[in-house]
mmCIF file of C-alpha atoms and ligand atoms in Angstrom:
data_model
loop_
_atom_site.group_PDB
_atom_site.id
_atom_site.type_symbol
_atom_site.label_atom_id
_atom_site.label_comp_id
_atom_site.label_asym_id
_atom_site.label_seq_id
_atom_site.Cartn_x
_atom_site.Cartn_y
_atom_site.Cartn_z
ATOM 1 C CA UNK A 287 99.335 132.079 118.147
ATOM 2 C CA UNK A 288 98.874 129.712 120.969
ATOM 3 C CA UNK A 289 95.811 127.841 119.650
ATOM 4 C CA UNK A 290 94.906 127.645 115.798
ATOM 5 C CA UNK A 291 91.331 128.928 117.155
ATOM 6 C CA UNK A 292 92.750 132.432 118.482
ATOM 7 C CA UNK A 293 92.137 135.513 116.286
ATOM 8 C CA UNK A 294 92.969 138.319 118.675
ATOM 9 C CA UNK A 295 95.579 137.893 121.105
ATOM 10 C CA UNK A 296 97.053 140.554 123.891
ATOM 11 C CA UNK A 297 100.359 139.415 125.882
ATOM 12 C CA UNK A 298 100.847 142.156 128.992
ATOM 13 C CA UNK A 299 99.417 145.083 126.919
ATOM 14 C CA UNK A 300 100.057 148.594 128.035
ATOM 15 C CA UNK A 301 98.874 151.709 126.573
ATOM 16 C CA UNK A 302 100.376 155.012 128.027
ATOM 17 C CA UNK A 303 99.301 158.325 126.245
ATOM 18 C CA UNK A 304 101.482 161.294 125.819
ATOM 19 C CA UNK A 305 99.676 162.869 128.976
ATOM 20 C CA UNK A 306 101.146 160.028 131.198
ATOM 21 C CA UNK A 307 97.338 158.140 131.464
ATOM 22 C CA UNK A 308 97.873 154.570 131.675
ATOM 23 C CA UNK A 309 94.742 153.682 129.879
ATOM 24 C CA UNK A 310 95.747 149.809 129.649
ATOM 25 C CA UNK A 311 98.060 148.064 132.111
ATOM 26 C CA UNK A 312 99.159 144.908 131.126
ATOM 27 C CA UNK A 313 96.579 143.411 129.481
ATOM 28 C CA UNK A 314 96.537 139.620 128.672
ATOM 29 C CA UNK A 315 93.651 137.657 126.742
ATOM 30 C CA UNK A 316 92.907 135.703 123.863
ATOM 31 C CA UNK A 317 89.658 136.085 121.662
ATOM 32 C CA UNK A 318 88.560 133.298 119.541
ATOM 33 C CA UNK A 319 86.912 133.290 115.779
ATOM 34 C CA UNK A 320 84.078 133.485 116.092
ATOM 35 C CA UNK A 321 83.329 134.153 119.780
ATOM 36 C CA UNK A 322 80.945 137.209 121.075
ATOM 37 C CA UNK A 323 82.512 138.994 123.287
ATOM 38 C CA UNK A 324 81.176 142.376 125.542
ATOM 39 C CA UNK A 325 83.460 144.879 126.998
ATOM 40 C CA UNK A 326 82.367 146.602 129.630
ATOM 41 C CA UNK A 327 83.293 148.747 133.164
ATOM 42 C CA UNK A 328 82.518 152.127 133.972
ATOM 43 C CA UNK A 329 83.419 155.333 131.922
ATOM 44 C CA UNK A 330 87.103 156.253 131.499
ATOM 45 C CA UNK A 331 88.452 152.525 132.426
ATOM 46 C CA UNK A 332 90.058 151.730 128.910
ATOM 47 C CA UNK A 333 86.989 150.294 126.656
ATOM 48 C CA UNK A 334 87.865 153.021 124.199
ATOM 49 C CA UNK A 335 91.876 152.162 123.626
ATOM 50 C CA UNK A 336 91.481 149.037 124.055
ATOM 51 C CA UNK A 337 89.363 149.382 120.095
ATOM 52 C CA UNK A 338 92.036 151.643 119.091
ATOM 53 C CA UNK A 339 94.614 149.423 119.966
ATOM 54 C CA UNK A 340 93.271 146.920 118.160
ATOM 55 C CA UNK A 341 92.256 149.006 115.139
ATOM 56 C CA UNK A 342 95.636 150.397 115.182
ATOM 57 C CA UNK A 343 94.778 153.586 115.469
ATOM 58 C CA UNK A 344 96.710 153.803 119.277
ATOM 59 C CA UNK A 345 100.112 151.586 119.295
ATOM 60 C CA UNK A 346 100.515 149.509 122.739
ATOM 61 C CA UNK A 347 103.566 151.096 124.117
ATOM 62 C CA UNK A 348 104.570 147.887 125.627
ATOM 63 C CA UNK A 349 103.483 143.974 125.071
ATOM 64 C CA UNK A 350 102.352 142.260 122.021
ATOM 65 C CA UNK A 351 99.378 141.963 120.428
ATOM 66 C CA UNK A 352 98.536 139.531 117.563
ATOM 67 C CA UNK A 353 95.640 139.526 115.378
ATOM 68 C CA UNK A 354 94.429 136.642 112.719
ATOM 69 C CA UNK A 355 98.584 135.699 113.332
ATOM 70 C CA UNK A 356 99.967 139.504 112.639
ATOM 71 C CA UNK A 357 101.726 140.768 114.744
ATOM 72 C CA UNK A 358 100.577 145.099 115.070
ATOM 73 C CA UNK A 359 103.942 146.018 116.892
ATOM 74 C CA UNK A 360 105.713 144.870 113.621
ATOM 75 C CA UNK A 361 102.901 146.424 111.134
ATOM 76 C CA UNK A 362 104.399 148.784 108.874
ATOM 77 C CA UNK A 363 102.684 152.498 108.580
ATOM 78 C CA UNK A 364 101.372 151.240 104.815
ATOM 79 C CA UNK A 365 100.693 148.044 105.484
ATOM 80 C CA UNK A 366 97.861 149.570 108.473
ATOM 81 C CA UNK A 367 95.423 150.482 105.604
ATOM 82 C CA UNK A 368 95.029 146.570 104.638
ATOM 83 C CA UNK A 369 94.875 145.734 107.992
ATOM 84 C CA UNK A 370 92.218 147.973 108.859
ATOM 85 C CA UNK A 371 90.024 145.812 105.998
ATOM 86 C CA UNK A 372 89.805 143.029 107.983
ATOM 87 C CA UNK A 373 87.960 144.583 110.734
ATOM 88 C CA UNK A 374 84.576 146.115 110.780
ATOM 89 C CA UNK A 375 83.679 149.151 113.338
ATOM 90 C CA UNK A 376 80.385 150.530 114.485
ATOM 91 C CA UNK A 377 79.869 153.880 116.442
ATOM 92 C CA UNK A 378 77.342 155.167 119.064
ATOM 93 C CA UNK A 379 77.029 158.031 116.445
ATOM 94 C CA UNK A 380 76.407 156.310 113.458
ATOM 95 C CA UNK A 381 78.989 158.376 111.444
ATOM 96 C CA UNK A 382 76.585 157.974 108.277
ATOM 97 C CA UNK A 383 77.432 160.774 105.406
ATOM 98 C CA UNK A 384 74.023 162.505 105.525
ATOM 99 C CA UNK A 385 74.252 163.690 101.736
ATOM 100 C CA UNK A 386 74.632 160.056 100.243
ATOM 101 C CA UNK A 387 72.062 158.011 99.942
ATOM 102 C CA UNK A 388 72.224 154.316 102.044
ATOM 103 C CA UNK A 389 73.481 152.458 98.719
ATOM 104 C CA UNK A 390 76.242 155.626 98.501
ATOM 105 C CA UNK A 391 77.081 154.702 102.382
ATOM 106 C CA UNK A 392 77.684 151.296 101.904
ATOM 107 C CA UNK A 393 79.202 151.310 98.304
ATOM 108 C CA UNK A 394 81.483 153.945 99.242
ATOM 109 C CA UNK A 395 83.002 151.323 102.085
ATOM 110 C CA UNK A 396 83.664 148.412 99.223
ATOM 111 C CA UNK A 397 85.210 150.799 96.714
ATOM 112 C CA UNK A 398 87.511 152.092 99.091
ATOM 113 C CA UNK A 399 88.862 148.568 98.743
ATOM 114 C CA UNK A 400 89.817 148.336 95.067
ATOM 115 C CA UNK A 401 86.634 147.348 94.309
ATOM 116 C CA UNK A 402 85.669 148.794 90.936
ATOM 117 C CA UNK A 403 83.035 146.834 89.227
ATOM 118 C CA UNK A 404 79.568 148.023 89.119
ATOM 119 C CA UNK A 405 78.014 144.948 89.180
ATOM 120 C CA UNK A 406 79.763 143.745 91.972
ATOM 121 C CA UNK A 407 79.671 146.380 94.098
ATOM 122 C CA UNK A 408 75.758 146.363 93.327
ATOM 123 C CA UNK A 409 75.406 142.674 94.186
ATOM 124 C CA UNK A 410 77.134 143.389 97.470
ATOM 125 C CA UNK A 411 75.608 146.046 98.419
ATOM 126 C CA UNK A 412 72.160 145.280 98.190
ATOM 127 C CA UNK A 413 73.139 142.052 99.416
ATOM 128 C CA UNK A 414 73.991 143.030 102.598
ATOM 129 C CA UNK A 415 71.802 145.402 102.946
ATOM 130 C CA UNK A 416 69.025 142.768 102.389
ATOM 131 C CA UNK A 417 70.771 141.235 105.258
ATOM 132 C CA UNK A 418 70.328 144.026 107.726
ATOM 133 C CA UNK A 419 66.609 144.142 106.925
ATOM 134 C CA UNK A 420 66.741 147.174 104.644
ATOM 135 C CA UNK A 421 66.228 146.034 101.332
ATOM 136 C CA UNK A 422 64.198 149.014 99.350
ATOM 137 C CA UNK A 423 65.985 151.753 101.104
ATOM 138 C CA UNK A 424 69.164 152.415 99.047
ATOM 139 C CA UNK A 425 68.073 155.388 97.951
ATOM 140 C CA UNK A 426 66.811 157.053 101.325
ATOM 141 C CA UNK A 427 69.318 159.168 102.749
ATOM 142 C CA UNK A 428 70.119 158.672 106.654
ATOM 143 C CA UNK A 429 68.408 161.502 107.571
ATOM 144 C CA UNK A 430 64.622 159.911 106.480
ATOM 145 C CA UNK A 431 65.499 156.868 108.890
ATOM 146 C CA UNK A 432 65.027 155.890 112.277
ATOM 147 C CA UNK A 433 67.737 155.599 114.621
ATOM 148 C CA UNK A 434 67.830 151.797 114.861
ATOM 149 C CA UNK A 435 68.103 151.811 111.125
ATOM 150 C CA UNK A 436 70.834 154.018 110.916
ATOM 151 C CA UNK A 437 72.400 152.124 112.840
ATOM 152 C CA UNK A 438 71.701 149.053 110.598
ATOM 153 C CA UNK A 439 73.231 151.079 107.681
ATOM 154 C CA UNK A 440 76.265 151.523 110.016
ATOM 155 C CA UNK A 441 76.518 147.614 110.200
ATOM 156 C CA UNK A 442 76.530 146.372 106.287
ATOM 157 C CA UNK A 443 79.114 149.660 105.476
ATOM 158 C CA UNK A 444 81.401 147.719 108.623
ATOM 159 C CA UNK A 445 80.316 144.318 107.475
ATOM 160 C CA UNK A 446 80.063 144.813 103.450
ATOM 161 C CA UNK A 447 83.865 143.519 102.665
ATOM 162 C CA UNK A 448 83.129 140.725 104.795
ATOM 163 C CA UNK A 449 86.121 141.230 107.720
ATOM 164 C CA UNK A 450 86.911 139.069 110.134
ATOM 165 C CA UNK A 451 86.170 140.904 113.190
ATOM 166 C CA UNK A 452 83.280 143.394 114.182
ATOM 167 C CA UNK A 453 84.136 146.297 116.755
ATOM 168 C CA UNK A 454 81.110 147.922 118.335
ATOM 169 C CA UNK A 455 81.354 150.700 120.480
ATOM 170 C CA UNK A 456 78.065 151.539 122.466
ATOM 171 C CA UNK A 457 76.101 150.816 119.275
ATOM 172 C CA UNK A 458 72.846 150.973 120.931
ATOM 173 C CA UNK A 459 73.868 154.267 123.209
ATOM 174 C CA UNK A 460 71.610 156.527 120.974
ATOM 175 C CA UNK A 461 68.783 153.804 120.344
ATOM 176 C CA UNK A 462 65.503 152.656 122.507
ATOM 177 C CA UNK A 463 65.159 149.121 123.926
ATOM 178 C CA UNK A 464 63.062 147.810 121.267
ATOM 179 C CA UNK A 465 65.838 148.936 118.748
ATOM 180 C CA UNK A 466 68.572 148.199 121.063
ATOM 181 C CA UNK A 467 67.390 144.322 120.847
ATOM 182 C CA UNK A 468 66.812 144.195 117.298
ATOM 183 C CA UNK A 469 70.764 145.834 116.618
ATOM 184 C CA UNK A 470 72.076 142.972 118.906
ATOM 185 C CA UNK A 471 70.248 140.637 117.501
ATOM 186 C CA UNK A 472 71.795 141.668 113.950
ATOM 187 C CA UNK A 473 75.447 141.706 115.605
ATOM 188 C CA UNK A 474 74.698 137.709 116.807
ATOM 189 C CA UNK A 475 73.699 137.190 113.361
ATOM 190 C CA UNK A 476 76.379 138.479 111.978
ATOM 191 C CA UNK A 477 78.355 136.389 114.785
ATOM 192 C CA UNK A 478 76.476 133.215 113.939
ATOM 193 C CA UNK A 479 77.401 134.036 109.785
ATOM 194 C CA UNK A 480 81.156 133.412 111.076
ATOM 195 C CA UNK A 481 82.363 137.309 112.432
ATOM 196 C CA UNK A 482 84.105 137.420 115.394
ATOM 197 C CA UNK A 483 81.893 140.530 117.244
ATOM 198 C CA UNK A 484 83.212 142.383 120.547
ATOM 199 C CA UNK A 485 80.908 144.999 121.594
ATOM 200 C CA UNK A 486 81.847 147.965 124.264
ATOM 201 C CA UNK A 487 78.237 148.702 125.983
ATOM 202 C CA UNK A 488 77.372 149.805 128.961
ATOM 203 C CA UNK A 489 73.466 148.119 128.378
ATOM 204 C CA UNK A 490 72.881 145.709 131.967
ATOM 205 C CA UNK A 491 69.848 144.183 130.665
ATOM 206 C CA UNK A 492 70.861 143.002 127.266
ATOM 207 C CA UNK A 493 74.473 142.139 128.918
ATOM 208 C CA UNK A 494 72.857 139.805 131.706
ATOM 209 C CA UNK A 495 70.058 138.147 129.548
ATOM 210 C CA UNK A 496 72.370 137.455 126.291
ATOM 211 C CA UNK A 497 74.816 135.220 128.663
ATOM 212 C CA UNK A 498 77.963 135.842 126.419
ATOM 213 C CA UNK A 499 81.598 136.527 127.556
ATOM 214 C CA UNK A 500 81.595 139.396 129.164
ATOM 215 C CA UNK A 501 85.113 141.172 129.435
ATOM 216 C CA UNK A 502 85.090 143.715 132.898
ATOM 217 C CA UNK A 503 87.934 146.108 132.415
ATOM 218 C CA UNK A 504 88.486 148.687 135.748
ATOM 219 C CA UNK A 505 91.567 151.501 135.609
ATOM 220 C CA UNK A 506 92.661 149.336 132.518
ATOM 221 C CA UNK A 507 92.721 146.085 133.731
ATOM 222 C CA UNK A 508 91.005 143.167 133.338
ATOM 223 C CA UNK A 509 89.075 142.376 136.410
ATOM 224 C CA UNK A 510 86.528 139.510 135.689
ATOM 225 C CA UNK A 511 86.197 137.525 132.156
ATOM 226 C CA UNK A 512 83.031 135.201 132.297
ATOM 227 C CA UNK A 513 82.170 132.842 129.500
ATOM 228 C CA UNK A 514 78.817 133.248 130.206
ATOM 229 C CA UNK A 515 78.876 136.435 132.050
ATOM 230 C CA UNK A 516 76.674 139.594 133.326
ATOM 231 C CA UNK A 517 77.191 143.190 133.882
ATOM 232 C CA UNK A 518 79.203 143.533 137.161
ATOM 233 C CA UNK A 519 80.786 146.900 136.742
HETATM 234 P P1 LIG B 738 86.463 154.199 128.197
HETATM 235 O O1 LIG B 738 86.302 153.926 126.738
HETATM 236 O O2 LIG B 738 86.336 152.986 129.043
HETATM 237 O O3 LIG B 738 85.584 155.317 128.666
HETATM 238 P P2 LIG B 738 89.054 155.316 127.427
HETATM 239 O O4 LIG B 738 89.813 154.223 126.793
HETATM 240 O O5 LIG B 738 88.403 156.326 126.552
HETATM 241 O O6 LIG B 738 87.978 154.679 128.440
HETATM 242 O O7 LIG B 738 90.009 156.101 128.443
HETATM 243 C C1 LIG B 738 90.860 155.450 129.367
HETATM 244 C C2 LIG B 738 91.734 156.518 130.058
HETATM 245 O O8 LIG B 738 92.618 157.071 129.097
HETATM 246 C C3 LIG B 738 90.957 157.670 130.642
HETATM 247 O O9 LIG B 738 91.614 158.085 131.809
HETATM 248 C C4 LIG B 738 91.035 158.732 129.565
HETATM 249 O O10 LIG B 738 90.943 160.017 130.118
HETATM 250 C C5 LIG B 738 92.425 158.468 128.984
HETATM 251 N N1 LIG B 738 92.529 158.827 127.545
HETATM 252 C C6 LIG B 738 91.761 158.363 126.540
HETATM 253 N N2 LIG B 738 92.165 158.858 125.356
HETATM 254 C C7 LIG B 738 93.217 159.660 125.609
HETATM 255 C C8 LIG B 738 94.094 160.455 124.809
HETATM 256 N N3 LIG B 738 93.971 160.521 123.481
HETATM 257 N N4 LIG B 738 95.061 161.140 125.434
HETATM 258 C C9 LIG B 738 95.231 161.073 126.768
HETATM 259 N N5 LIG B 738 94.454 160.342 127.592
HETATM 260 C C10 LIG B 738 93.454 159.641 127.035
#
């Protein structure tokens, strides 16, 4: 790590898939904690394994990539489920399981972890969801909600073990404006509680008025990275 501020940092990261696609091409940039960060550029230019990459889910095929000081080229195939703990992820879809209630949906996410006690997992739960704006709805099931509160369950079951990062990709694709606002608002609350956020979107308005960094990838490179930045792509 170059600075003891950097969380996430890429040195010349490529990404080649098995079909030849070069869907990164040596990709260099550092992320600090607690910085909110947009991705964006236009559909197919590398948003998408550029999350994988850094969820692990797609290995770079060249470069190195550190995050919070590991190192994911050197991550061994068991170690990848601890990793994986210290980020958060949010979909476009939601990806809620429609026959568990929201307090199932969230819970399910902390026990996954080892966490066993009732209590605890109760006290967590509720507490996050309290956070999100939903307290009184653990026991609706997704379906009964509204989109933007979906999409609020989505965010305590990626925040409820408390990671270190939040990955959002197009979280407000399937919402309205009004609900759109209210989700980023939650993900700069959740930035201002001490998560480092990066959100993919391809939303101009909330990009240009928010004034954060703004990342502009293009054929999987980087092609403009503004602190205070608007949509360009
Ligand atoms: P974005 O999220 O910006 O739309 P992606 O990261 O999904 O972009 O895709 C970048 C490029 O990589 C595209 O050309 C896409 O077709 C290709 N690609 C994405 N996933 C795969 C895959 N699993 N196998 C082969 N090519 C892929």
């Amino acid at each position: 790590m170059s600075d003891k501020n950097t969380l996430i940092r890429l040195h010349k990261v490529s990404v080649r898939y098995q079909t030849g696609t070069e869907a990164l091409k040596e990709v260099s940039l550092e992320i600090g904690k607690e910085e909110f960060v947009f991705l964006v550029g236009s559909s197919g230019s590398g948003k998408s394994t550029f999350i994988k990459t850094l969820l692990r889910e797609v290995r770079a095929t060249s470069g190195e990539l550190y995050v919070a000081g590991k190192s994911l080229n050197q991550l061994k195939r068991k170690e990848i489920p601890f990793y994986r703990r210290r980020l958060g992820v949010v979909f476009q879809e939601f990806r809620l399981l429609d026959d568990r209630n929201i307090f199932e949906n969230v819970a399910l996410a902390q026990r996954v972890t080892g966490v066993t006690r009732k209590e605890k997992i109760r006290k967590n739960v509720c507490g996050m969801l309290k956070t999100v704006g939903l307290a009184g709805k653990e026991k609706a099931y997704p379906k009964e909600l509204s989109g933007g509160e979906q999409q609020r369950v989505a965010i305590a079951r990626a925040m409820v073990n408390r990671p270190e990062i939040l990955l959002a990709d197009e979280p407000t694709g399937n919402l309205d404006p009004e609900n759109s606002w209210e989700i980023m608002r939650l993900l700069e609350e959740m930035n201002r509680l001490g998560t480092t956020v990066i959100v993919v979107t391809h939303n101009h308005e909330i990009v240009d008025q928010m004034k954060k960094r703004v990342i502009t990838v293009q054929k999987g490179h980087i092609v403009s990275d503004m602190k205070q930045g608007g949509y360009e792509a």
